[in-house]
């Protein structure tokens, strides 16, 4: 059970979901978390089990195989998974985001073709936006899509794709009009090449060796004269930048929940450790300096959870939530790094070893400050809303 019990008011259905996912996380995921990180292998069996629990379709309508639950539910699920494994929580939120993106932008045929497979775990879908030379500056991507009769032909490469080494479907952002700048981008559903021939789909370019979030099969992908049917244009041509930025706003809520889960996991480990570890004839939890770090971490965790649930509730209510999502992501990810850093410090020399769970959490937490828009980008977004959007 988590050492941090305070949380926003949640419905009974949320509490039941939380307890179910917590049992799964503690019995199925936690015993494997260190090995997943050490071996850097994607846990396909756990991925399938999450699908069987219905975690990939929580926000999707029942007619497409989902549960029709709210965004708060997903935030709770990701937090609970993140407490024990950043990589497993990340795999879960990836499926959630891509299923939701296709449902939001796709036509009926696209939704029915791809979304049920994402929900049942048979399709691993990634979003392919980042490039070797284009990260935060999404509008500067160089991947191209050329219209050729009843098909599109794509060329380019993408970098740091979560699940890129194991995915079999990608939502690819590509430039369809070189003269239109940010308005010349479109999104496409591109399947993985079944035979390694890049004309038949995307291919894995290289697998990345990351500092943290190991086990997520992060990799680059490439397209070289890759043929995509006209029917695989996702959304309208020229609206690609808006498509992916909308996905990023959604993603920031669950990335924040992931960061929160990592912070809670680090705090749990600390509370257990300071009760057992003795120095100078007493438990180290009796020292004021240690108590202050534990208290500061508790404040960070409670504040992050409130911000996350606020952003999720705005989304569920159909209200604008982009600023709230950026606030939650910024605060929760910075908090996760602070809490994890304090956790390593409290564990002393042991905390700097691979045997300590807080060492893995520290490495995992850093990435939450970077992806779905760096925290510097989040500050720009928040300031833009405050300074440029009319205030009510």
Coordinates of C-alpha atoms in Angstrom, one line a residue:
X1 CA 0.0 0.0 0.0
X2 CA 1.3 3.5 -0.8
X3 CA 2.7 5.5 2.0
X4 CA 0.9 8.5 0.6
X5 CA -2.8 8.2 1.3
X6 CA -4.2 11.7 0.7
X7 CA -5.8 12.2 -2.7
X8 CA -8.5 14.3 -4.4
X9 CA -12.0 13.1 -3.9
X10 CA -12.7 10.2 -6.3
X11 CA -15.8 8.1 -7.2
X12 CA -16.3 4.6 -5.9
X13 CA -15.6 3.3 -9.5
X14 CA -12.3 5.1 -9.4
X15 CA -11.3 3.5 -6.1
X16 CA -12.3 0.0 -7.4
X17 CA -10.2 0.6 -10.5
X18 CA -7.3 1.9 -8.5
X19 CA -7.4 -1.2 -6.2
X20 CA -7.5 -3.6 -9.2
X21 CA -4.6 -2.0 -11.0
X22 CA -2.6 -1.7 -7.7
X23 CA -3.0 -5.5 -7.2
X24 CA -1.8 -6.2 -10.7
X25 CA 1.1 -3.7 -10.4
X26 CA 2.3 -5.1 -7.1
X27 CA 1.9 -8.8 -7.9
X28 CA 2.7 -8.9 -11.7
X29 CA 4.8 -5.9 -12.5
X30 CA 6.8 -5.0 -9.4
X31 CA 8.6 -8.4 -9.3
X32 CA 9.7 -7.9 -12.9
X33 CA 10.5 -4.2 -12.9
X34 CA 14.2 -4.4 -12.2
X35 CA 14.7 -7.1 -14.8
X36 CA 12.8 -5.2 -17.4
X37 CA 15.1 -2.2 -16.8
X38 CA 18.3 -4.3 -16.7
X39 CA 17.6 -6.4 -19.7
X40 CA 15.9 -3.6 -21.7
X41 CA 13.4 -6.0 -23.2
X42 CA 9.8 -5.0 -24.0
X43 CA 7.5 -7.0 -21.6
X44 CA 5.0 -8.4 -24.2
X45 CA 3.3 -10.7 -21.7
X46 CA 2.6 -7.8 -19.3
X47 CA 1.4 -5.8 -22.3
X48 CA -1.1 -8.5 -23.1
X49 CA -2.2 -8.7 -19.5
X50 CA -2.9 -5.0 -19.4
X51 CA -5.0 -5.3 -22.5
X52 CA -6.9 -8.2 -20.9
X53 CA -7.6 -6.0 -17.9
X54 CA -9.1 -3.4 -20.3
X55 CA -6.5 -0.7 -19.5
X56 CA -5.9 0.3 -23.1
X57 CA -9.5 1.2 -23.9
X58 CA -10.6 3.0 -20.8
X59 CA -11.5 6.2 -22.6
X60 CA -12.8 4.6 -25.8
X61 CA -16.5 4.2 -26.6
X62 CA -17.9 0.7 -25.9
X63 CA -18.9 0.3 -29.5
X64 CA -15.2 0.2 -30.4
X65 CA -14.3 -2.2 -27.6
X66 CA -13.5 0.3 -24.9
X67 CA -15.0 1.1 -21.5
X68 CA -16.2 4.6 -21.9
X69 CA -14.5 5.7 -18.7
X70 CA -13.2 9.2 -18.0
X71 CA -9.7 10.8 -18.0
X72 CA -9.4 10.6 -14.2
X73 CA -9.6 6.9 -14.5
X74 CA -6.6 6.8 -16.9
X75 CA -4.6 9.1 -14.6
X76 CA -5.3 6.7 -11.7
X77 CA -4.2 3.7 -13.7
X78 CA -1.0 5.3 -15.0
X79 CA -0.1 6.5 -11.5
X80 CA -0.5 3.0 -10.0
X81 CA 1.6 1.4 -12.8
X82 CA 4.2 4.1 -12.5
X83 CA 4.7 3.4 -8.8
X84 CA 6.4 0.1 -9.7
X85 CA 7.6 0.5 -13.3
X86 CA 8.0 3.6 -15.5
X87 CA 8.4 1.5 -18.6
X88 CA 5.2 -0.5 -18.1
X89 CA 3.2 2.6 -17.3
X90 CA 4.6 4.3 -20.4
X91 CA 3.5 1.3 -22.6
X92 CA 0.0 1.6 -21.2
X93 CA -0.4 5.3 -21.8
X94 CA 1.0 4.9 -25.3
X95 CA -1.8 2.6 -26.2
X96 CA -4.4 4.8 -24.6
X97 CA -3.1 7.9 -26.5
X98 CA -3.0 6.4 -29.9
X99 CA -6.4 4.7 -29.7
X100 CA -7.9 8.0 -28.6
X101 CA -6.1 9.9 -31.3
X102 CA -7.4 7.6 -34.1
X103 CA -10.9 7.8 -32.6
X104 CA -10.7 11.6 -32.6
X105 CA -9.4 12.1 -36.1
X106 CA -10.2 8.9 -38.0
X107 CA -13.2 8.0 -40.1
X108 CA -15.4 5.0 -39.2
X109 CA -13.4 2.6 -41.4
X110 CA -10.1 3.6 -39.8
X111 CA -11.4 3.4 -36.3
X112 CA -12.9 -0.1 -36.8
X113 CA -9.8 -1.3 -38.6
X114 CA -7.2 -0.2 -36.1
X115 CA -8.6 0.7 -32.7
X116 CA -10.0 -2.7 -31.5
X117 CA -6.5 -4.2 -32.2
X118 CA -4.9 -1.4 -30.1
X119 CA -7.3 -2.1 -27.3
X120 CA -6.8 -5.9 -27.3
X121 CA -3.0 -5.5 -27.5
X122 CA -2.6 -7.1 -30.9
X123 CA -1.6 -3.8 -32.5
X124 CA 1.2 -1.7 -30.9
X125 CA 0.8 1.8 -32.2
X126 CA 3.3 4.7 -31.8
X127 CA 3.2 8.3 -32.7
X128 CA 6.0 9.3 -35.1
X129 CA 6.7 13.0 -34.9
X130 CA 10.2 13.6 -33.5
X131 CA 13.0 13.5 -35.9
X132 CA 16.8 13.6 -35.5
X133 CA 16.7 17.4 -36.3
X134 CA 13.3 18.3 -35.1
X135 CA 12.2 17.8 -31.5
X136 CA 10.4 20.6 -29.7
X137 CA 10.1 22.5 -33.1
X138 CA 7.5 20.2 -34.5
X139 CA 6.8 22.4 -37.5
X140 CA 10.3 21.9 -38.8
X141 CA 10.0 18.2 -39.6
X142 CA 11.4 17.1 -43.0
X143 CA 9.6 13.8 -43.5
X144 CA 7.6 14.1 -46.7
X145 CA 4.5 12.6 -48.2
X146 CA 3.9 12.9 -51.9
X147 CA 0.6 12.3 -53.5
X148 CA 0.8 9.7 -56.3
X149 CA -2.6 8.8 -57.7
X150 CA -4.4 6.6 -55.2
X151 CA -1.5 6.5 -52.8
X152 CA 0.9 8.5 -50.8
X153 CA 4.7 8.0 -50.9
X154 CA 6.5 8.8 -47.7
X155 CA 10.2 9.5 -47.1
X156 CA 12.0 10.4 -43.9
X157 CA 13.1 9.1 -40.5
X158 CA 11.8 9.5 -37.0
X159 CA 13.8 9.3 -33.8
X160 CA 13.2 8.2 -30.2
X161 CA 9.9 6.4 -30.9
X162 CA 8.5 4.8 -27.8
X163 CA 7.8 1.1 -28.8
X164 CA 9.4 1.8 -32.1
X165 CA 11.3 -1.5 -32.1
X166 CA 8.1 -3.6 -31.5
X167 CA 5.3 -1.4 -32.9
X168 CA 3.3 -2.5 -36.0
X169 CA 1.4 0.7 -36.7
X170 CA 2.5 4.4 -36.6
X171 CA 0.8 7.7 -36.7
X172 CA 3.3 9.6 -38.8
X173 CA 3.5 13.4 -39.2
X174 CA 4.8 14.3 -42.7
X175 CA 5.0 17.3 -44.9
X176 CA 2.5 17.2 -47.8
X177 CA 3.0 20.8 -49.0
X178 CA 6.6 22.1 -48.8
X179 CA 5.4 25.7 -49.5
X180 CA 2.8 25.9 -46.8
X181 CA 5.1 25.9 -43.7
X182 CA 3.2 24.7 -40.6
X183 CA 0.0 24.4 -42.6
X184 CA 1.6 21.9 -45.0
X185 CA 1.7 18.9 -42.5
X186 CA -0.6 15.9 -42.4
X187 CA -0.9 12.7 -40.4
X188 CA -0.9 9.2 -41.8
X189 CA -1.5 5.7 -40.5
X190 CA 1.5 3.7 -41.6
X191 CA 1.9 0.0 -40.9
X192 CA 5.2 -1.8 -40.3
X193 CA 6.7 -3.5 -43.3
X194 CA 5.9 -7.2 -43.1
X195 CA 9.0 -8.2 -45.0
X196 CA 11.6 -5.5 -44.2
X197 CA 11.1 -3.8 -47.6
X198 CA 10.6 -0.1 -46.8
X199 CA 8.3 0.3 -49.7
X200 CA 5.8 -1.8 -47.9
X201 CA 5.8 0.0 -44.6
X202 CA 8.1 1.6 -42.0
X203 CA 11.2 -0.2 -40.9
X204 CA 13.1 -0.1 -37.6
X205 CA 16.2 2.1 -38.2
X206 CA 18.0 1.5 -34.9
X207 CA 17.2 0.7 -31.3
X208 CA 18.1 3.4 -28.8
X209 CA 20.0 2.9 -25.6
X210 CA 18.4 5.2 -23.1
X211 CA 19.4 6.3 -19.6
X212 CA 16.0 5.5 -18.2
X213 CA 12.6 4.1 -19.3
X214 CA 14.5 1.0 -20.4
X215 CA 12.3 -1.9 -21.6
X216 CA 10.1 0.5 -23.7
X217 CA 11.7 -0.6 -27.0
X218 CA 12.5 2.9 -28.0
X219 CA 13.9 3.1 -31.5
X220 CA 14.2 5.2 -34.7
X221 CA 12.0 4.2 -37.7
X222 CA 12.5 5.0 -41.4
X223 CA 10.5 5.3 -44.5
X224 CA 12.0 5.2 -48.0
X225 CA 9.5 5.5 -50.9
X226 CA 7.0 3.9 -48.5
X227 CA 3.6 3.5 -50.2
X228 CA 0.6 4.3 -48.1
X229 CA -3.0 4.0 -49.4
X230 CA -5.0 7.2 -49.8
X231 CA -7.4 5.8 -47.2
X232 CA -4.7 6.0 -44.6
X233 CA -4.6 9.8 -44.4
X234 CA -5.7 10.5 -40.8
X235 CA -7.8 13.6 -40.5
X236 CA -7.7 16.3 -43.2
X237 CA -4.7 17.1 -45.3
X238 CA -2.8 20.1 -44.0
X239 CA -4.1 19.8 -40.5
X240 CA -1.3 17.5 -39.2
X241 CA 0.3 20.0 -36.8
X242 CA -3.1 20.7 -35.1
X243 CA -3.6 16.9 -34.9
X244 CA -0.4 16.2 -33.1
X245 CA -0.5 19.2 -30.8
X246 CA -3.9 18.1 -29.7
X247 CA -2.5 14.7 -28.9
X248 CA 0.3 16.3 -26.9
X249 CA -2.2 18.1 -24.7
X250 CA -3.9 14.8 -24.0
X251 CA -0.5 13.2 -23.4
X252 CA 0.6 15.7 -20.9
X253 CA -2.0 14.6 -18.4
X254 CA -0.9 11.0 -18.5
X255 CA 2.8 11.9 -18.6
X256 CA 2.1 13.9 -15.5
X257 CA 0.4 10.9 -13.9
X258 CA 3.4 8.7 -14.9
X259 CA 5.7 11.2 -13.2
X260 CA 3.5 11.2 -10.1
X261 CA 3.6 7.4 -10.0
X262 CA 7.4 7.5 -10.1
X263 CA 7.4 10.1 -7.2
X264 CA 5.1 7.9 -5.1
X265 CA 7.3 4.9 -5.7
X266 CA 10.4 6.8 -4.6
X267 CA 8.6 8.1 -1.5
X268 CA 7.3 4.6 -0.6
X269 CA 10.9 3.3 -0.8
X270 CA 12.1 6.1 1.3
X271 CA 9.5 5.7 4.1
X272 CA 10.3 2.0 4.3
X273 CA 14.1 2.6 4.3
X274 CA 14.2 5.4 6.9
X275 CA 12.2 3.2 9.3
X276 CA 14.7 0.3 9.0
X277 CA 18.0 2.1 8.5
X278 CA 19.9 3.1 11.6
X279 CA 22.8 5.5 12.1
X280 CA 24.4 7.0 15.2
X281 CA 22.3 4.7 17.3
X282 CA 18.9 5.7 15.9
X283 CA 16.6 5.3 12.9
X284 CA 17.6 7.8 10.3
X285 CA 13.9 8.8 10.1
X286 CA 14.5 10.5 13.5
X287 CA 16.8 13.0 12.0
X288 CA 15.3 16.4 11.1
X289 CA 17.1 16.7 7.8
X290 CA 15.6 13.4 6.6
X291 CA 12.2 14.3 7.9
X292 CA 12.2 17.6 6.0
X293 CA 13.0 15.8 2.7
X294 CA 10.2 13.3 3.3
X295 CA 7.8 16.1 4.1
X296 CA 8.8 18.1 1.0
X297 CA 8.3 15.0 -1.1
X298 CA 4.8 14.5 0.3
X299 CA 3.9 18.1 -0.5
X300 CA 5.1 17.7 -4.1
X301 CA 3.1 14.5 -4.5
X302 CA -0.1 15.8 -3.1
X303 CA 0.1 19.0 -5.2
X304 CA 0.9 17.1 -8.4
X305 CA -2.0 14.8 -7.9
X306 CA -4.4 17.7 -7.4
X307 CA -3.1 19.4 -10.6
X308 CA -3.4 16.2 -12.6
X309 CA -6.9 15.4 -11.5
X310 CA -7.9 19.0 -12.2
X311 CA -6.7 18.8 -15.8
X312 CA -8.3 15.5 -16.3
X313 CA -11.6 16.7 -14.9
X314 CA -11.6 19.7 -17.2
X315 CA -11.1 17.4 -20.1
X316 CA -13.9 15.1 -18.9
X317 CA -16.2 18.2 -18.7
X318 CA -15.4 19.2 -22.2
X319 CA -13.8 22.4 -21.1
X320 CA -10.4 23.8 -22.4
X321 CA -7.7 21.9 -20.6
X322 CA -4.4 22.6 -22.5
X323 CA -3.0 25.1 -20.0
X324 CA -4.0 22.9 -17.1
X325 CA -2.4 19.9 -18.8
X326 CA 0.9 21.9 -19.2
X327 CA 0.8 23.0 -15.6
X328 CA 0.3 19.5 -14.4
X329 CA 3.0 18.0 -16.6
X330 CA 5.5 20.8 -15.7
X331 CA 4.9 20.5 -12.0
X332 CA 4.6 16.7 -11.7
X333 CA 7.7 16.0 -13.8
X334 CA 9.8 18.5 -11.9
X335 CA 8.5 17.1 -8.7
X336 CA 9.3 13.6 -9.7
X337 CA 12.9 14.5 -10.3
X338 CA 13.1 16.3 -6.9
X339 CA 11.5 13.5 -5.0
X340 CA 13.7 10.9 -6.8
X341 CA 16.8 12.9 -6.1
X342 CA 16.0 13.2 -2.5
X343 CA 15.2 9.5 -2.4
X344 CA 18.7 8.7 -3.7
X345 CA 20.2 11.1 -1.2
X346 CA 18.3 9.5 1.7
X347 CA 19.5 6.1 0.7
X348 CA 23.1 7.3 0.7
X349 CA 25.7 5.2 -1.1
X350 CA 23.2 2.3 -1.5
X351 CA 20.9 4.6 -3.4
X352 CA 23.5 5.1 -6.0
X353 CA 23.7 1.3 -6.8
X354 CA 21.7 -0.7 -9.3
X355 CA 20.2 -2.7 -6.4
X356 CA 18.3 0.3 -5.2
X357 CA 14.8 0.9 -6.7
X358 CA 15.3 4.6 -6.3
X359 CA 18.2 4.6 -8.7
X360 CA 16.0 3.3 -11.4
X361 CA 13.2 5.8 -10.5
X362 CA 15.7 8.6 -10.7
X363 CA 16.7 7.7 -14.2
X364 CA 13.1 7.2 -15.3
X365 CA 11.9 10.5 -13.8
X366 CA 14.3 12.6 -15.9
X367 CA 12.6 11.7 -19.1
X368 CA 9.2 13.0 -17.9
X369 CA 10.7 16.5 -18.0
X370 CA 11.6 16.0 -21.7
X371 CA 9.0 14.3 -23.7
X372 CA 5.5 15.4 -24.7
X373 CA 7.2 18.8 -24.9
X374 CA 10.1 19.8 -22.7
X375 CA 9.4 21.7 -19.5
X376 CA 10.8 24.8 -21.1
X377 CA 8.1 24.4 -23.8
X378 CA 5.5 24.0 -21.1
X379 CA 6.5 27.3 -19.6
X380 CA 6.1 28.9 -23.0
X381 CA 2.6 27.4 -23.4
X382 CA 1.5 28.5 -19.9
X383 CA 2.8 32.0 -20.5
X384 CA 1.1 32.2 -23.9
X385 CA -2.3 31.3 -22.2
X386 CA -1.8 33.9 -19.6
X387 CA -0.5 36.7 -21.8
X388 CA -2.2 36.1 -25.2
X389 CA -5.4 34.3 -24.5
X390 CA -8.2 36.6 -23.3
X391 CA -8.9 36.0 -19.6
X392 CA -12.4 35.4 -18.4

